[in-house]
XYZ file of C-alpha atoms in Angstrom:
181
model
C -20.506 10.215 -10.758
C -17.430 9.827 -12.969
C -13.984 8.527 -12.086
C -10.859 9.442 -14.069
C -8.317 6.638 -14.185
C -4.701 6.665 -15.297
C -1.598 4.559 -14.930
C 2.015 4.307 -15.993
C 2.811 8.014 -16.310
C 6.594 7.415 -16.210
C 7.522 11.093 -15.847
C 5.535 12.224 -18.908
C 4.404 15.614 -17.559
C 2.523 16.705 -20.681
C 0.408 13.537 -20.675
C -0.416 13.844 -16.981
C -1.371 17.496 -17.475
C -3.540 16.538 -20.475
C -5.276 13.885 -18.370
C -6.004 16.423 -15.625
C -7.428 18.868 -18.197
C -9.635 16.088 -19.595
C -10.798 15.041 -16.136
C -11.732 18.627 -15.303
C -13.610 19.041 -18.601
C -15.455 15.751 -18.028
C -16.380 16.720 -14.466
C -14.861 13.657 -12.817
C -15.439 13.467 -9.080
C -12.348 11.389 -8.272
C -9.035 10.497 -9.922
C -7.593 7.008 -9.483
C -3.917 6.501 -10.365
C -2.635 2.947 -10.662
C 1.059 3.633 -10.180
C 4.346 4.257 -11.949
C 4.179 8.022 -11.694
C 7.949 8.051 -11.031
C 8.826 11.681 -10.108
C 6.432 13.338 -7.635
C 6.590 16.635 -9.542
C 4.749 14.954 -12.442
C 1.542 15.283 -10.420
C 1.909 19.055 -10.143
C -1.539 20.603 -10.126
C -3.420 17.499 -9.041
C -3.525 18.373 -5.352
C -4.671 21.920 -6.150
C -7.327 20.737 -8.635
C -9.859 20.077 -5.891
C -10.506 16.596 -7.314
C -9.624 13.892 -4.780
C -6.755 11.616 -5.829
C -6.587 7.986 -4.706
C -3.509 6.057 -5.827
C -1.391 2.934 -5.480
C 2.370 2.664 -5.805
C 3.883 1.069 -8.894
C 7.155 -0.822 -9.255
C 8.888 2.325 -10.634
C 7.717 4.632 -7.812
C 10.980 4.834 -5.894
C 10.349 8.200 -4.177
C 7.375 7.081 -2.129
C 7.811 9.795 0.500
C 7.953 12.426 -2.230
C 4.752 11.086 -3.805
C 3.025 11.204 -0.443
C 4.221 14.760 0.187
C 3.156 15.933 -3.288
C -0.334 14.441 -2.986
C -1.197 14.833 0.672
C -0.854 11.101 1.334
C -2.933 9.814 -1.599
C -0.788 6.710 -2.239
C -0.969 3.247 -0.649
C 0.540 -0.116 -1.465
C -1.878 -2.234 -3.492
C -4.167 -3.968 -3.384
C -6.324 -1.096 -2.222
C -10.059 -1.281 -1.654
C -12.190 1.854 -1.809
C -15.882 2.647 -1.949
C -16.685 5.502 -4.328
C -20.180 6.537 -5.332
C -21.550 3.385 -3.722
C -19.259 1.170 -5.838
C -16.666 -1.193 -4.371
C -13.372 -0.675 -6.181
C -10.298 -2.898 -6.046
C -7.115 -1.339 -7.395
C -3.455 -2.305 -7.722
C -0.559 -1.650 -10.044
C -0.224 -5.248 -11.260
C -2.860 -7.860 -11.889
C -0.889 -10.254 -9.697
C -1.400 -7.993 -6.670
C -5.173 -8.385 -7.109
C -5.180 -12.182 -6.855
C -5.630 -12.476 -3.063
C -8.752 -10.302 -3.207
C -10.361 -11.753 -6.336
C -11.315 -15.075 -4.765
C -14.639 -13.740 -3.506
C -16.704 -13.349 -6.665
C -19.189 -10.519 -6.709
C -17.408 -8.556 -4.017
C -16.261 -5.713 -6.326
C -17.966 -3.543 -8.909
C -14.752 -2.231 -10.489
C -11.326 -3.912 -10.625
C -8.420 -1.724 -11.788
C -4.800 -2.448 -12.637
C -2.023 -0.977 -14.788
C 1.551 -2.152 -15.396
C 1.012 -3.849 -18.795
C 0.647 -0.511 -20.648
C -2.230 -2.091 -22.606
C -5.804 -0.766 -22.380
C -8.350 -3.386 -21.402
C -12.023 -3.438 -20.505
C -13.935 -6.622 -19.808
C -16.497 -8.033 -17.427
C -15.844 -10.876 -15.026
C -19.133 -11.749 -13.421
C -20.647 -8.443 -12.361
C -17.265 -6.707 -12.069
C -15.925 -4.336 -14.690
C -12.180 -5.040 -15.057
C -10.191 -2.160 -16.523
C -6.645 -1.206 -17.391
C -6.434 2.378 -18.723
C -3.227 1.659 -20.651
C -0.250 3.971 -20.465
C -0.550 7.703 -20.042
C 3.153 7.981 -20.955
C 2.804 6.532 -24.451
C 6.261 4.971 -24.262
C 5.559 1.395 -25.289
C 2.508 1.679 -27.527
C 2.883 5.249 -28.785
C -0.580 6.165 -27.497
C -1.250 8.212 -24.371
C -4.379 6.776 -22.810
C -6.492 7.070 -19.696
C -10.036 6.033 -18.831
C -13.237 7.574 -17.580
C -15.844 5.391 -15.898
C -19.402 6.490 -15.228
C -19.851 4.810 -11.838
C -23.654 4.983 -11.941
C -24.012 3.201 -15.286
C -20.658 1.355 -14.985
C -19.780 2.465 -18.519
C -16.053 2.770 -19.291
C -14.310 4.811 -21.978
C -10.639 4.500 -22.898
C -9.564 7.950 -24.089
C -6.500 8.802 -26.138
C -4.893 12.004 -24.872
C -3.697 14.588 -27.397
C -0.074 14.963 -26.311
C 2.856 16.205 -28.384
C 5.749 13.762 -28.206
C 8.692 14.665 -26.005
C 12.248 14.162 -27.176
C 14.041 11.051 -25.884
C 16.587 11.428 -23.133
C 19.957 12.293 -24.683
C 21.849 9.983 -22.324
C 20.309 6.705 -23.430
C 17.778 7.353 -26.175
C 14.860 6.646 -23.847
C 12.328 9.076 -22.522
C 13.138 10.082 -18.929
C 11.256 7.745 -16.614
C 10.999 4.947 -19.179
C 9.900 1.748 -17.468
C 12.608 -0.382 -15.905
C 10.564 -3.523 -16.045
C 7.096 -4.750 -16.677
């Protein structure tokens, strides 16, 4: 069973659509979003994809009711604990939100966070710790997501082929650019 993981979309519709196309092509069974979607309309097509979405709110997700409406209630405040494919998963937008749950070593198979916009994969004890980077590509210039084979616990950070959008004319930033890390 594969999980598709993304974070920090920041209103970049083309990147989010590219991630969904990749997840479909890869046959992922579940999509995990680690927050900072921003506008609910960015997730257009996810609810209709037939692939379950499980998500946590990020610090730039101001329209929480809109996100819930757009996704059928897929979002929760982190930290969030889920069991998927027999694996215990801990997810939050920031690493700091994970701290209260990380005290019990060996409790989780997969620990996920976003917020830093930097891809990361490492092992802490038996847990795979992963940050998929930024799907928006705003800070690093690379649109990334991750796919994890939950049976083998093998992660892949994938760069999405996304044409760059023009910056917002009002301030030179892309719409939805992060307000703070």
